[in-house]
Short mmCIF file of C-alpha atoms in Angstrom, two decimals:
data_model
loop_
_atom_site.label_atom_id
_atom_site.label_comp_id
_atom_site.label_asym_id
_atom_site.label_seq_id
_atom_site.Cartn_x
_atom_site.Cartn_y
_atom_site.Cartn_z
CA MET A 8 0.01 0.11 -0.02
CA GLY A 9 1.80 3.26 -1.30
CA MET A 10 1.27 6.32 0.60
CA ARG A 11 -1.92 8.23 0.23
CA SER A 12 -2.32 11.82 1.04
CA LEU A 13 -3.94 12.42 4.16
CA ARG A 14 -5.74 15.87 3.26
CA VAL A 15 -9.70 15.57 2.83
CA GLU A 16 -11.00 17.78 0.49
CA LYS A 17 -13.33 20.42 1.88
CA GLY A 18 -16.15 19.11 -0.26
CA ASP A 19 -15.55 15.39 0.47
CA ARG A 20 -15.46 15.64 4.13
CA PRO A 21 -18.29 13.03 5.67
CA ARG A 22 -21.18 14.92 7.41
CA LEU A 23 -24.48 14.96 8.30
CA ASP A 24 -26.01 15.96 5.59
CA GLY A 25 -28.62 14.49 2.79
CA LEU A 26 -25.78 12.50 1.39
CA PHE A 27 -25.57 10.75 5.03
CA LEU A 28 -28.96 10.36 4.66
CA ARG A 29 -29.00 8.73 1.51
CA ARG A 30 -25.87 6.07 2.34
CA PHE A 31 -27.87 5.30 5.16
CA LEU A 32 -31.41 4.48 3.90
CA THR A 33 -29.25 2.69 1.75
CA LEU A 34 -27.82 0.61 3.81
CA GLN A 35 -31.52 -0.25 5.71
CA THR A 36 -32.31 -1.29 2.20
CA VAL A 37 -29.56 -4.21 2.69
CA LEU A 38 -29.80 -4.70 6.52
CA PHE A 39 -34.15 -5.18 6.09
CA PRO A 40 -34.90 -5.63 2.66
CA LYS A 41 -38.50 -6.25 3.24
CA TRP A 42 -41.32 -6.70 5.61
CA THR A 43 -40.92 -10.44 6.31
CA SER A 44 -37.18 -10.92 6.33
CA GLU A 45 -35.58 -12.30 9.37
CA ASN A 46 -34.47 -8.87 10.54
CA THR A 47 -37.29 -7.18 10.38
CA LEU A 48 -39.05 -9.56 12.28
CA MET A 49 -36.54 -8.89 15.00
CA LEU A 50 -36.51 -6.02 15.15
CA LEU A 51 -40.66 -5.66 14.94
CA THR A 52 -40.09 -8.13 18.14
CA LEU A 53 -37.90 -5.88 19.74
CA LEU A 54 -40.39 -2.71 19.42
CA VAL A 55 -43.23 -5.25 20.78
CA ALA A 56 -40.72 -6.03 24.07
CA ALA A 57 -39.58 -2.55 24.37
CA LEU A 58 -43.32 -0.52 23.82
CA THR A 59 -44.61 -3.33 26.88
CA GLY A 60 -41.64 -2.55 29.21
CA GLN A 61 -42.51 1.35 28.81
CA LEU A 62 -46.13 0.70 30.02
CA VAL A 63 -44.55 -1.32 32.92
CA ILE A 64 -41.63 1.39 33.26
CA TYR A 65 -44.98 4.08 33.74
CA GLN A 66 -46.90 1.34 36.60
CA VAL A 67 -43.56 1.57 38.43
CA GLY A 68 -43.00 5.13 37.91
CA ILE A 69 -46.12 5.81 39.47
CA LEU A 70 -45.82 3.50 42.71
CA PRO A 71 -43.94 5.88 44.78
CA SER A 72 -46.78 8.54 44.30
CA GLN A 73 -49.38 5.72 45.50
CA PHE A 74 -46.94 4.54 48.19
CA TYR A 75 -47.34 8.16 49.71
CA GLY A 76 -50.75 8.15 50.26
CA VAL A 77 -51.10 4.70 51.91
CA LEU A 78 -48.14 5.60 54.21
CA SER A 79 -50.09 9.18 54.71
CA ASP A 80 -53.50 7.65 55.77
CA ARG A 81 -51.52 4.93 57.20
CA ASP A 82 -53.45 2.22 55.34
CA LEU A 83 -51.63 -1.38 55.94
CA ALA A 84 -53.81 -2.55 53.66
CA GLY A 85 -53.27 -0.49 51.08
CA PHE A 86 -49.44 -0.86 51.64
CA ARG A 87 -49.29 -4.65 51.46
CA ARG A 88 -51.21 -4.45 48.11
CA LEU A 89 -48.68 -2.14 46.32
CA ALA A 90 -45.61 -4.47 47.61
CA VAL A 91 -47.23 -7.17 45.99
CA LEU A 92 -47.97 -5.44 43.19
CA ALA A 93 -44.32 -3.57 43.31
CA LEU A 94 -43.00 -6.81 43.43
CA VAL A 95 -44.63 -8.39 40.46
CA LEU A 96 -43.69 -5.49 38.07
CA ILE A 97 -40.36 -5.46 39.13
CA LEU A 98 -39.88 -8.85 38.24
CA ALA A 99 -41.46 -8.19 35.02
CA ILE A 100 -39.53 -5.05 34.23
CA SER A 101 -37.03 -7.43 34.56
CA LEU A 102 -37.75 -9.56 32.65
CA LEU A 103 -39.21 -7.86 29.56
CA ARG A 104 -35.64 -5.40 29.65
CA GLY A 105 -33.70 -8.94 29.82
CA MET A 106 -35.60 -10.52 26.08
CA GLU A 107 -35.21 -6.43 25.22
CA GLN A 108 -31.06 -6.85 25.69
CA TYR A 109 -31.18 -10.05 24.22
CA ILE A 110 -32.94 -9.72 21.21
CA SER A 111 -30.93 -6.11 20.69
CA LYS A 112 -27.95 -8.51 20.41
CA LEU A 113 -29.37 -10.82 17.99
CA VAL A 114 -30.42 -7.97 15.66
CA TYR A 115 -26.80 -6.70 15.94
CA VAL A 116 -25.14 -10.05 14.92
CA ASN A 117 -27.79 -10.95 12.07
CA CYS A 118 -26.92 -7.62 10.68
CA ARG A 119 -23.33 -8.45 11.29
CA LYS A 120 -23.81 -11.08 8.78
CA VAL A 121 -26.37 -9.75 6.76
CA MET A 122 -24.02 -6.43 5.73
CA THR A 123 -20.66 -8.64 5.51
CA GLU A 124 -22.45 -11.28 3.18
CA HIS A 125 -23.76 -8.58 1.24
CA LEU A 126 -20.23 -6.98 0.94
CA HIS A 127 -18.46 -9.90 0.12
CA ARG A 128 -21.24 -10.76 -2.72
CA LEU A 129 -19.97 -7.72 -4.37
CA TYR A 130 -16.53 -8.34 -3.55
CA PHE A 131 -15.52 -11.41 -4.58
CA THR A 132 -17.50 -11.20 -8.10
CA LYS A 133 -15.67 -10.67 -11.21
CA HIS A 134 -12.58 -9.67 -9.44
CA VAL A 135 -13.66 -6.65 -7.65
CA TYR A 136 -11.30 -7.17 -5.18
CA TYR A 137 -8.30 -6.39 -7.66
CA THR A 138 -10.02 -3.50 -9.50
CA LEU A 139 -10.74 -2.14 -6.35
CA SER A 140 -7.17 -1.83 -5.19
CA ALA A 141 -5.57 -0.99 -8.64
CA GLU A 142 -8.29 1.14 -9.84
CA ARG A 143 -10.06 3.05 -6.79
CA PRO A 144 -7.11 4.19 -4.56
CA ARG A 145 -9.35 6.63 -2.74
CA VAL A 146 -11.22 3.71 -1.36
CA ASP A 147 -8.55 2.29 1.46
CA ASN A 148 -8.27 -0.55 3.45
CA PRO A 149 -11.23 -2.32 2.03
CA ASP A 150 -10.89 -5.14 4.50
CA GLN A 151 -11.09 -2.82 7.37
CA ARG A 152 -14.19 -1.58 6.16
CA MET A 153 -15.91 -4.65 5.96
CA THR A 154 -14.69 -6.24 9.28
CA GLN A 155 -14.39 -3.73 11.63
CA ASP A 156 -16.28 -1.10 10.48
CA VAL A 157 -19.50 -3.18 9.77
CA GLU A 158 -18.70 -4.81 13.06
CA ARG A 159 -18.79 -1.18 15.02
CA LEU A 160 -21.94 0.31 13.48
CA CYS A 161 -23.80 -2.89 13.41
CA ARG A 162 -22.77 -2.92 17.03
CA GLU A 163 -24.01 0.90 17.66
CA LEU A 164 -27.05 -0.22 15.83
CA GLY A 165 -28.28 -3.05 17.82
CA SER A 166 -27.44 -0.82 21.12
CA VAL A 167 -29.46 1.78 19.94
CA ALA A 168 -32.55 0.56 18.08
CA SER A 169 -34.79 -0.44 21.03
CA LYS A 170 -34.64 3.73 21.59
CA LEU A 171 -34.86 5.01 18.69
CA LEU A 172 -37.91 2.37 18.12
CA THR A 173 -39.73 3.46 21.45
CA THR A 174 -38.83 7.30 21.52
CA PRO A 175 -41.73 8.25 19.24
CA PHE A 176 -44.09 6.40 20.96
CA THR A 177 -43.19 7.53 24.65
CA LEU A 178 -42.68 11.42 23.48
CA VAL A 179 -46.46 11.47 22.50
CA TYR A 180 -47.39 9.13 25.82
CA TYR A 181 -45.84 11.13 28.15
CA SER A 182 -46.21 14.69 26.86
CA TYR A 183 -49.92 14.00 26.58
CA GLN A 184 -49.40 12.98 30.46
CA CYS A 185 -48.00 16.13 31.62
CA ALA A 186 -49.96 18.26 29.40
CA ILE A 187 -52.87 17.10 31.79
CA SER A 188 -50.67 17.45 34.80
CA THR A 189 -48.90 20.92 34.32
CA GLY A 190 -51.15 22.29 31.60
CA TRP A 191 -49.58 23.46 28.07
CA MET A 192 -46.53 25.35 29.51
CA GLY A 193 -44.93 22.35 30.73
CA PRO A 194 -44.27 19.87 27.47
CA LEU A 195 -44.18 23.41 25.26
CA SER A 196 -40.84 24.00 27.62
CA ILE A 197 -39.23 20.69 27.53
CA PHE A 198 -39.77 20.97 23.40
CA GLY A 199 -37.99 23.96 23.59
CA TYR A 200 -34.88 22.56 25.52
CA PHE A 201 -34.98 19.48 23.38
CA LEU A 202 -35.08 21.55 20.15
CA ILE A 203 -31.97 24.08 22.02
CA GLY A 204 -29.87 21.29 22.78
CA SER A 205 -30.35 19.56 19.57
CA LEU A 206 -29.46 22.38 17.26
CA LEU A 207 -26.53 22.79 19.51
CA ASN A 208 -25.16 19.39 19.34
CA LYS A 209 -25.31 19.26 15.53
CA LEU A 210 -23.45 21.83 15.55
CA LEU A 211 -20.55 20.15 17.84
CA MET A 212 -21.33 16.85 15.98
CA GLY A 213 -20.18 18.72 12.58
CA PRO A 214 -16.37 18.70 13.15
CA VAL A 215 -16.48 15.38 14.71
CA ILE A 216 -17.65 13.01 11.78
CA PRO A 217 -14.68 13.83 9.22
CA LYS A 218 -11.96 13.27 12.55
CA LEU A 219 -13.36 9.83 13.11
CA VAL A 220 -13.68 8.79 9.27
CA GLN A 221 -9.85 9.56 9.34
CA GLN A 222 -8.69 7.90 12.35
CA GLU A 223 -10.56 4.93 11.26
CA LYS A 224 -8.28 5.28 7.69
CA LEU A 225 -5.43 5.39 9.85
CA GLU A 226 -6.31 2.95 11.76
CA GLY A 227 -6.42 0.70 8.65
CA ASP A 228 -3.05 1.82 7.12
CA PHE A 229 -1.48 0.91 10.90
CA ARG A 230 -2.98 -2.38 10.73
CA PHE A 231 -1.82 -3.26 7.40
CA LYS A 232 1.86 -2.34 7.72
CA HIS A 233 1.70 -4.83 10.85
CA VAL A 234 0.34 -7.42 8.41
CA GLU A 235 2.38 -6.55 6.01
CA ILE A 236 5.36 -7.37 8.04
CA ARG A 237 4.22 -10.75 9.32
CA VAL A 238 3.62 -11.95 5.89
CA ASN A 239 7.35 -10.95 4.46
CA ALA A 240 8.76 -11.72 7.92
CA GLU A 241 11.15 -13.90 6.10
CA ALA A 242 12.13 -11.83 3.44
CA ALA A 243 12.99 -8.33 6.09
CA ALA A 244 14.69 -10.71 8.16
CA PHE A 245 17.19 -11.71 5.33
CA THR A 246 17.38 -7.76 4.04
CA ARG A 247 17.45 -7.23 8.03
CA ALA A 248 14.99 -4.24 7.75
CA GLY A 249 14.04 -4.55 11.18
CA SER A 250 15.10 -0.66 12.33
CA VAL A 251 13.57 0.73 9.15
CA GLU A 252 10.57 -1.17 9.52
CA HIS A 253 10.08 0.15 12.95
CA SER A 254 10.82 3.54 11.95
CA ARG A 255 7.98 3.88 9.41
CA THR A 256 5.77 1.73 11.68
CA ALA A 257 6.25 4.13 14.33
CA ARG A 258 5.79 7.14 11.66
CA ARG A 259 2.27 5.56 10.87
CA LEU A 260 1.43 5.12 14.82
CA GLN A 261 2.43 8.82 15.22
CA ARG A 262 0.02 10.00 12.54
CA LEU A 263 -2.82 7.27 14.35
CA ILE A 264 -2.41 9.43 17.85
CA SER A 265 -2.41 12.41 16.47
CA ALA A 266 -5.75 11.88 14.68
CA GLN A 267 -6.91 9.90 17.81
CA LYS A 268 -5.81 13.26 20.15
CA GLU A 269 -7.42 15.75 17.51
CA LEU A 270 -11.20 13.80 17.65
CA MET A 271 -10.43 14.08 21.42
CA LYS A 272 -10.62 17.59 20.97
CA GLN A 273 -13.44 17.55 18.80
CA GLU A 274 -14.80 15.36 21.55
CA LEU A 275 -14.76 17.64 24.26
CA TRP A 276 -16.60 19.83 23.26
CA LEU A 277 -19.56 17.39 22.48
CA TYR A 278 -19.22 15.80 25.59
CA PHE A 279 -19.66 19.45 27.56
CA GLY A 280 -23.29 20.03 25.42
CA THR A 281 -24.29 16.83 26.60
CA ASN A 282 -23.68 16.77 30.11
CA THR A 283 -24.72 20.35 30.16
CA PHE A 284 -28.26 19.55 29.16
CA ASP A 285 -28.44 15.88 30.59
CA TYR A 286 -27.89 18.18 34.04
CA LEU A 287 -30.18 20.83 33.40
CA GLY A 288 -33.22 18.75 32.28
CA GLY A 289 -32.92 17.26 35.85
CA ILE A 290 -33.63 21.14 37.41
CA LEU A 291 -35.96 21.63 34.31
CA SER A 292 -38.62 18.60 35.44
CA TYR A 293 -38.65 20.76 38.85
CA MET A 294 -39.34 24.15 37.44
CA VAL A 295 -42.03 22.70 35.21
CA ILE A 296 -43.50 21.03 38.45
CA ALA A 297 -43.43 23.95 40.32
CA VAL A 298 -44.96 26.27 37.60
CA PRO A 299 -48.78 25.09 38.29
CA ILE A 300 -48.15 24.90 41.91
CA PHE A 301 -46.90 28.34 42.11
CA ALA A 302 -49.58 29.52 40.09
CA GLU A 303 -51.74 28.12 43.18
CA VAL A 304 -53.87 25.61 40.77
CA TYR A 305 -53.62 23.04 43.89
CA ARG A 306 -54.62 25.17 46.57
CA ASP A 307 -57.32 22.92 47.37
CA LEU A 308 -54.90 20.25 48.19
CA SER A 309 -53.85 19.07 51.72
CA ALA A 310 -50.39 18.70 52.20
CA ALA A 311 -50.66 14.96 51.62
CA GLU A 312 -52.52 15.03 48.30
CA LEU A 313 -50.11 17.48 47.42
CA SER A 314 -46.89 15.51 47.93
CA GLU A 315 -48.39 12.30 46.04
CA LEU A 316 -49.31 14.53 42.76
CA ILE A 317 -45.88 16.31 43.38
CA SER A 318 -44.50 12.64 42.85
CA LYS A 319 -46.65 11.13 40.25
CA ASN A 320 -46.08 14.60 38.19
CA ALA A 321 -42.47 14.75 39.02
CA PHE A 322 -42.20 11.09 37.56
CA VAL A 323 -44.25 12.08 34.36
CA SER A 324 -41.38 15.44 33.82
CA ILE A 325 -38.80 13.82 34.70
CA TYR A 326 -39.30 10.82 32.59
CA LEU A 327 -40.31 12.98 29.32
CA VAL A 328 -37.21 15.14 29.49
CA ASN A 329 -35.30 12.01 30.27
CA CYS A 330 -36.44 11.06 26.76
CA PHE A 331 -35.20 13.73 24.82
CA SER A 332 -31.71 14.11 27.24
CA GLN A 333 -31.50 9.84 26.01
CA ILE A 334 -31.92 11.76 22.18
CA ILE A 335 -29.04 14.18 22.36
CA ASP A 336 -26.70 11.92 24.56
CA LEU A 337 -27.03 9.67 21.08
CA SER A 338 -25.13 12.35 19.38
CA GLY A 339 -21.79 10.35 20.29
CA SER A 340 -23.58 7.25 18.89
CA LEU A 341 -24.71 8.93 15.80
CA CYS A 342 -20.89 10.29 14.85
CA ASP A 343 -20.07 6.94 14.88
CA VAL A 344 -22.85 5.38 12.85
CA ALA A 345 -22.26 8.65 10.33
CA GLY A 346 -18.71 7.72 10.54
CA TYR A 347 -18.88 3.95 9.81
CA THR A 348 -22.31 4.64 7.10
CA HIS A 349 -20.05 7.20 4.97
CA ARG A 350 -17.05 4.38 5.53
CA ILE A 351 -18.94 1.47 4.65
CA ALA A 352 -21.50 3.33 1.98
CA GLU A 353 -18.78 4.07 -0.12
CA LEU A 354 -17.15 0.74 -0.67
CA ASP A 355 -20.65 -0.18 -1.76
CA GLU A 356 -20.66 2.52 -4.37
CA ALA A 357 -17.22 1.92 -5.18
CA MET A 358 -17.91 -2.14 -5.65
CA ARG A 359 -21.35 -1.75 -7.50
CA GLY A 360 -19.91 1.40 -9.72
CA ILE A 361 -17.03 -1.05 -10.71
CA LEU A 362 -20.16 -4.30 -11.66
CA GLU A 363 -21.93 -1.95 -13.86
CA GLY A 364 -18.95 -1.28 -15.55
CA ARG A 365 -17.93 -4.85 -16.14
CA GLN A 366 -22.06 -5.77 -17.00
CA HIS A 367 -21.90 -2.91 -19.45
CA GLU A 368 -18.63 -4.31 -20.92
CA ASP A 369 -19.94 -8.22 -21.46
CA GLN A 370 -23.32 -6.81 -23.20
CA GLU A 371 -21.15 -5.07 -25.64
CA GLU A 372 -18.54 -7.83 -26.02
CA SER A 373 -21.13 -10.43 -26.30
CA GLY A 374 -22.45 -8.85 -29.51
CA ASP A 375 -18.87 -9.03 -31.00
CA LEU A 376 -18.26 -12.09 -33.23
CA GLN A 377 -15.31 -14.10 -32.12
CA PRO A 378 -13.10 -15.93 -33.56
CA ARG A 379 -13.56 -19.99 -33.43
CA ASP A 380 -9.49 -20.96 -33.57
CA ALA A 381 -7.88 -18.98 -31.10
CA ALA A 382 -7.86 -18.75 -27.63
CA PHE A 383 -7.00 -14.84 -27.25
CA VAL A 384 -6.87 -12.64 -30.04
CA LEU A 385 -5.62 -8.67 -29.03
CA GLU A 386 -6.17 -6.10 -32.08
CA ASP A 387 -4.14 -3.06 -32.45
CA VAL A 388 -3.89 -2.59 -28.77
CA THR A 389 -2.70 0.53 -26.61
CA ILE A 390 -1.97 -0.31 -22.56
CA THR A 391 -1.52 2.56 -20.46
CA ALA A 392 -1.77 1.51 -16.57
CA PRO A 393 -4.97 2.18 -14.38
CA GLY A 394 -5.04 6.27 -13.32
CA SER A 395 -2.14 7.11 -15.56
CA ASP A 396 -1.42 8.40 -19.30
CA ALA A 397 1.69 6.57 -19.57
CA THR A 398 2.15 4.29 -22.68
CA LEU A 399 3.43 0.89 -21.37
CA VAL A 400 2.40 -1.34 -25.22
CA ARG A 401 1.47 0.91 -28.26
CA ASN A 402 -0.34 -1.05 -31.38
CA LEU A 403 0.05 -4.82 -30.23
CA SER A 404 -1.79 -7.30 -32.35
CA ILE A 405 -1.50 -10.70 -31.26
CA ARG A 406 -3.66 -14.03 -31.90
CA VAL A 407 -2.54 -16.98 -30.16
CA LYS A 408 -4.16 -20.19 -30.87
CA GLU A 409 -5.03 -23.35 -29.05
CA GLY A 410 -2.01 -25.52 -29.39
CA SER A 411 0.24 -23.19 -30.19
CA ASN A 412 3.48 -22.30 -28.08
CA LEU A 413 3.90 -18.19 -27.77
CA LEU A 414 7.17 -16.78 -25.58
CA ILE A 415 6.86 -13.14 -24.87
CA THR A 416 10.40 -11.26 -23.65
CA GLY A 417 11.48 -8.24 -23.12
CA GLU A 418 13.00 -6.26 -20.59
CA THR A 419 11.57 -4.91 -17.04
CA GLY A 420 9.03 -2.70 -17.49
CA SER A 421 8.65 -3.18 -21.08
CA GLY A 422 5.26 -4.12 -20.53
CA LYS A 423 4.72 -8.20 -20.28
CA SER A 424 2.99 -8.12 -17.52
CA SER A 425 0.59 -5.57 -18.54
CA VAL A 426 0.04 -7.71 -21.62
CA LEU A 427 -0.69 -10.67 -19.33
CA ARG A 428 -3.04 -8.38 -17.24
CA VAL A 429 -5.55 -7.35 -20.20
CA LEU A 430 -5.79 -10.71 -21.63
CA ALA A 431 -6.95 -11.86 -18.11
CA GLY A 432 -9.35 -8.96 -18.10
CA LEU A 433 -7.92 -7.35 -15.13
CA TRP A 434 -7.01 -3.66 -17.14
CA ASP A 435 -9.10 -2.88 -19.70
CA PRO A 436 -7.13 -1.61 -22.76
CA ARG A 437 -6.90 1.95 -23.86
CA ARG A 438 -7.53 1.59 -27.02
CA GLY A 439 -7.97 -1.85 -29.52
CA ARG A 440 -9.82 -4.71 -28.93
CA ALA A 441 -9.11 -7.64 -26.88
CA CYS A 442 -11.13 -10.78 -26.49
CA ALA A 443 -10.50 -13.80 -24.96
CA CYS A 444 -12.04 -16.57 -27.03
CA THR A 445 -11.44 -19.79 -24.16
CA PRO A 446 -13.73 -19.69 -21.48
CA PHE A 447 -11.86 -19.40 -17.78
CA GLY A 448 -11.83 -22.35 -15.44
CA PRO A 449 -11.26 -26.36 -15.43
CA HIS A 450 -10.26 -27.96 -19.38
CA GLY A 451 -9.89 -23.94 -20.34
CA VAL A 452 -7.82 -21.24 -19.51
CA LEU A 453 -4.82 -20.82 -16.67
CA PHE A 454 -3.18 -17.95 -15.69
CA LEU A 455 -0.35 -18.45 -13.51
CA PRO A 456 1.05 -15.67 -11.68
CA GLN A 457 4.96 -14.73 -11.17
CA LYS A 458 4.34 -14.66 -7.31
CA PRO A 459 2.49 -18.12 -5.79
CA PHE A 460 -0.89 -17.32 -3.60
CA VAL A 461 -1.15 -20.07 -1.03
CA SER A 462 -4.61 -19.44 0.45
CA ASP A 463 -5.51 -21.22 3.99
CA GLY A 464 -6.65 -25.09 3.93
CA SER A 465 -4.47 -28.19 3.44
CA LEU A 466 -2.24 -29.53 0.92
CA ARG A 467 -5.11 -31.35 -0.75
CA GLU A 468 -6.88 -28.43 -0.79
CA GLN A 469 -3.94 -26.09 -2.13
CA VAL A 470 -3.43 -28.57 -5.39
CA ILE A 471 -7.28 -28.62 -6.50
CA TYR A 472 -7.00 -24.64 -5.70
CA PRO A 473 -8.78 -23.08 -7.24
CA LEU A 474 -11.42 -25.90 -7.26
CA LYS A 475 -13.73 -26.44 -4.22
CA ASP A 476 -14.34 -30.16 -3.79
CA VAL A 477 -13.83 -32.63 -6.91
CA TYR A 478 -10.77 -32.63 -9.10
CA PRO A 479 -11.69 -32.39 -12.61
CA ASN A 480 -11.05 -36.04 -14.13
CA SER A 481 -9.42 -37.36 -11.88
CA GLY A 482 -11.23 -40.75 -11.49
CA GLU A 483 -11.15 -41.03 -7.91
CA GLY A 484 -14.99 -40.00 -7.02
CA GLY A 485 -13.47 -36.87 -5.37
CA ASP A 486 -10.54 -38.37 -2.90
CA CYS A 487 -7.99 -35.90 -4.10
CA GLY A 488 -5.46 -37.73 -2.11
CA ALA A 489 -4.92 -39.93 -4.56
CA PRO A 490 -1.14 -41.30 -5.64
CA TRP A 491 -1.19 -39.47 -8.76
CA LEU A 492 -1.67 -35.92 -7.50
CA ARG A 493 0.22 -36.92 -4.14
CA GLY A 494 3.67 -38.71 -5.44
CA PRO A 495 4.92 -35.57 -8.12
CA LEU A 496 5.21 -33.48 -4.88
CA CYS A 497 7.20 -35.83 -3.05
CA GLY A 498 9.05 -37.57 -5.55
CA VAL A 499 12.54 -35.51 -5.15
CA ARG A 500 13.29 -36.21 -1.85
CA GLN A 501 12.38 -38.11 0.94
CA PRO A 502 12.74 -35.42 3.32
CA CYS A 503 10.32 -33.44 1.19
CA CYS A 504 7.59 -35.68 1.35
CA GLN A 505 8.11 -36.20 5.64
CA GLN A 506 7.32 -32.64 5.69
CA ILE A 507 4.53 -32.79 2.95
CA SER A 508 2.33 -35.59 4.27
CA PRO A 509 1.42 -34.31 7.77
CA LEU A 510 -0.18 -30.93 5.52
CA TRP A 511 -1.99 -33.36 3.06
CA GLU A 512 -5.70 -33.10 5.11
CA PHE A 513 -4.43 -30.72 7.81
CA SER A 514 -7.04 -27.65 7.77
CA GLY A 515 -5.15 -24.79 7.90
CA ARG A 516 -2.10 -22.16 7.18
CA CYS A 517 -0.02 -24.61 5.25
CA GLY A 518 1.52 -22.25 3.25
CA GLY A 519 3.63 -20.91 6.15
CA GLY A 520 5.99 -24.12 6.12
CA LEU A 521 6.07 -23.69 2.18
CA SER A 522 9.41 -21.83 0.55
CA GLY A 523 8.48 -19.69 -2.37
CA THR A 524 10.01 -22.28 -5.04
CA ARG A 525 7.59 -24.81 -3.49
CA GLY A 526 4.77 -23.08 -3.61
CA ALA A 527 5.23 -22.46 -7.14
CA ARG A 528 5.87 -26.12 -7.76
CA LEU A 529 3.00 -26.72 -5.79
CA GLU A 530 0.81 -24.14 -7.70
CA CYS A 531 2.08 -25.23 -11.21
CA HIS A 532 1.61 -28.93 -10.25
CA GLY A 533 -2.19 -28.26 -9.88
CA HIS A 534 -2.69 -26.26 -12.57
CA LEU A 535 -0.93 -28.25 -14.84
CA CYS A 536 -3.06 -31.52 -13.33
CA ALA A 537 -6.00 -29.68 -14.18
CA GLN A 538 -6.09 -30.61 -18.29
CA ARG A 539 -7.25 -27.14 -19.50
CA SER A 540 -6.62 -26.28 -22.67
CA CYS A 541 -4.09 -23.68 -22.25
CA HIS A 542 -1.80 -22.20 -19.56
CA LEU A 543 -0.07 -19.00 -19.56
CA CYS A 544 2.98 -18.26 -17.15
CA GLN A 545 4.36 -14.83 -16.13
CA CYS A 546 7.69 -15.90 -14.85
CA GLY A 547 10.46 -13.75 -13.86
CA LEU A 548 14.19 -14.84 -13.09
CA LEU A 549 16.91 -12.72 -11.93
CA PHE A 550 17.62 -10.52 -14.95
CA ILE A 551 15.44 -12.66 -17.20
CA GLY A 552 11.73 -11.76 -17.84
CA ALA A 553 9.14 -13.71 -19.64
CA LEU A 554 5.21 -14.33 -20.59
CA CYS A 555 4.79 -17.53 -21.62
CA ALA A 556 1.30 -19.53 -23.27
CA ILE A 557 1.61 -22.91 -23.70
CA PRO A 558 -0.80 -25.43 -24.82
CA ALA A 559 -1.62 -27.74 -21.61
CA PRO A 560 -0.16 -31.58 -22.11
#
């Protein structure tokens, strides 16, 4: 990964605006595609459990006022009845709260599953994973966006789902109760308090969101550097690169720490605003209650009756203020949701755009007549690297027939690998026509890269890679451990065979025990056994470069 500019253009800064709303709604259609989907049904169940819990909370909240009444009247039977009722209500609210938390966790886990599977479908279709890194460098760290960012977004949504679902209902209900108790002045003053708090927090959240996005980008860069060192540990050890990699990793850490400090500075003012309105809300509830009392609305009540009424009205107004305070407190969570939404939606939009472009190209190619006697055809092709105007290959015309051999040689940087990328469909030619007339896959075309890719899995799975289960035409009924597959790997030296045999059926990362030469040999053996019609190999030695197209044996 090359170093990218850390500067964010002013017009591209993520923020709470129409773009965020559009992206957020787009992601919600992925998580909740229809009313009968599993996530939607769980959300409706969560709504029912949360609303039932709110009704029980109201009954629990007015119990203190009833206790004031029975204690003032010295009513022992009434006190016992209220004590039993309180115990039942507390058990009920505990059960409902537990169900609510459990369903919220299920929503979080299932949303993560659905979103990750959606992104994986786009990412692994038509080598989008390559095009994304080669042609869309602005979409940094797609691995982090699909793993960490998705996990954090779904966790935040799961934690605030019940609050967001029940808030409209609780606001309407408690506003009505507050209006009955204190008149129109009570809910109106609380609404004004919430409006001022929301506008202030909107201003305070503005600078936080781009800082959060920038921090997540630097987190991905820092993690990628450690992965890069782990993957290339042997090469780094041979070159004694510990000190220089230490300094480069420390630079990335310093940038990350600086970004985190900038984020914390902006969050300081956001926390100041939310905490201020939290404590003001506690005082506001008593101010609302004081208005009808000092206006002598309740002058006919005795002290005991007034205490009971104040307790009941205090719960209603305090809970209404608390509902608005919770919305204001969600400012921090909203900043996180906005930041992760922008990052995930940007990745989703980039991958959709790549696939739409591929689909348009496939439609154009399907209308062209393809020669039947050739595996590949290049007609007057000019090649440039993605995002560059520098010409690598100019006016190249090649027709590769099945059963023929072709060797392309040249100096380093002459464009051999670029030709291979165009033939494989990884790059689009700047001008001209490139046609792959033989399908990819078993009994088709094989591209063998210069650097072998040893994925996770057993050694048997590496031999048949990239197939999943049964090796084509093996005659073994799916037994890919047949001697004809295993033998050539171990036929050179007995120690090599002893080293490979334990890994044959071991499920794990077997590539760590193979040198580059053995990995290349493993890859070549598996592909040559596939009985494909054409093999294209990208070869590179110390001072010799070649691109070969050879028929299968």
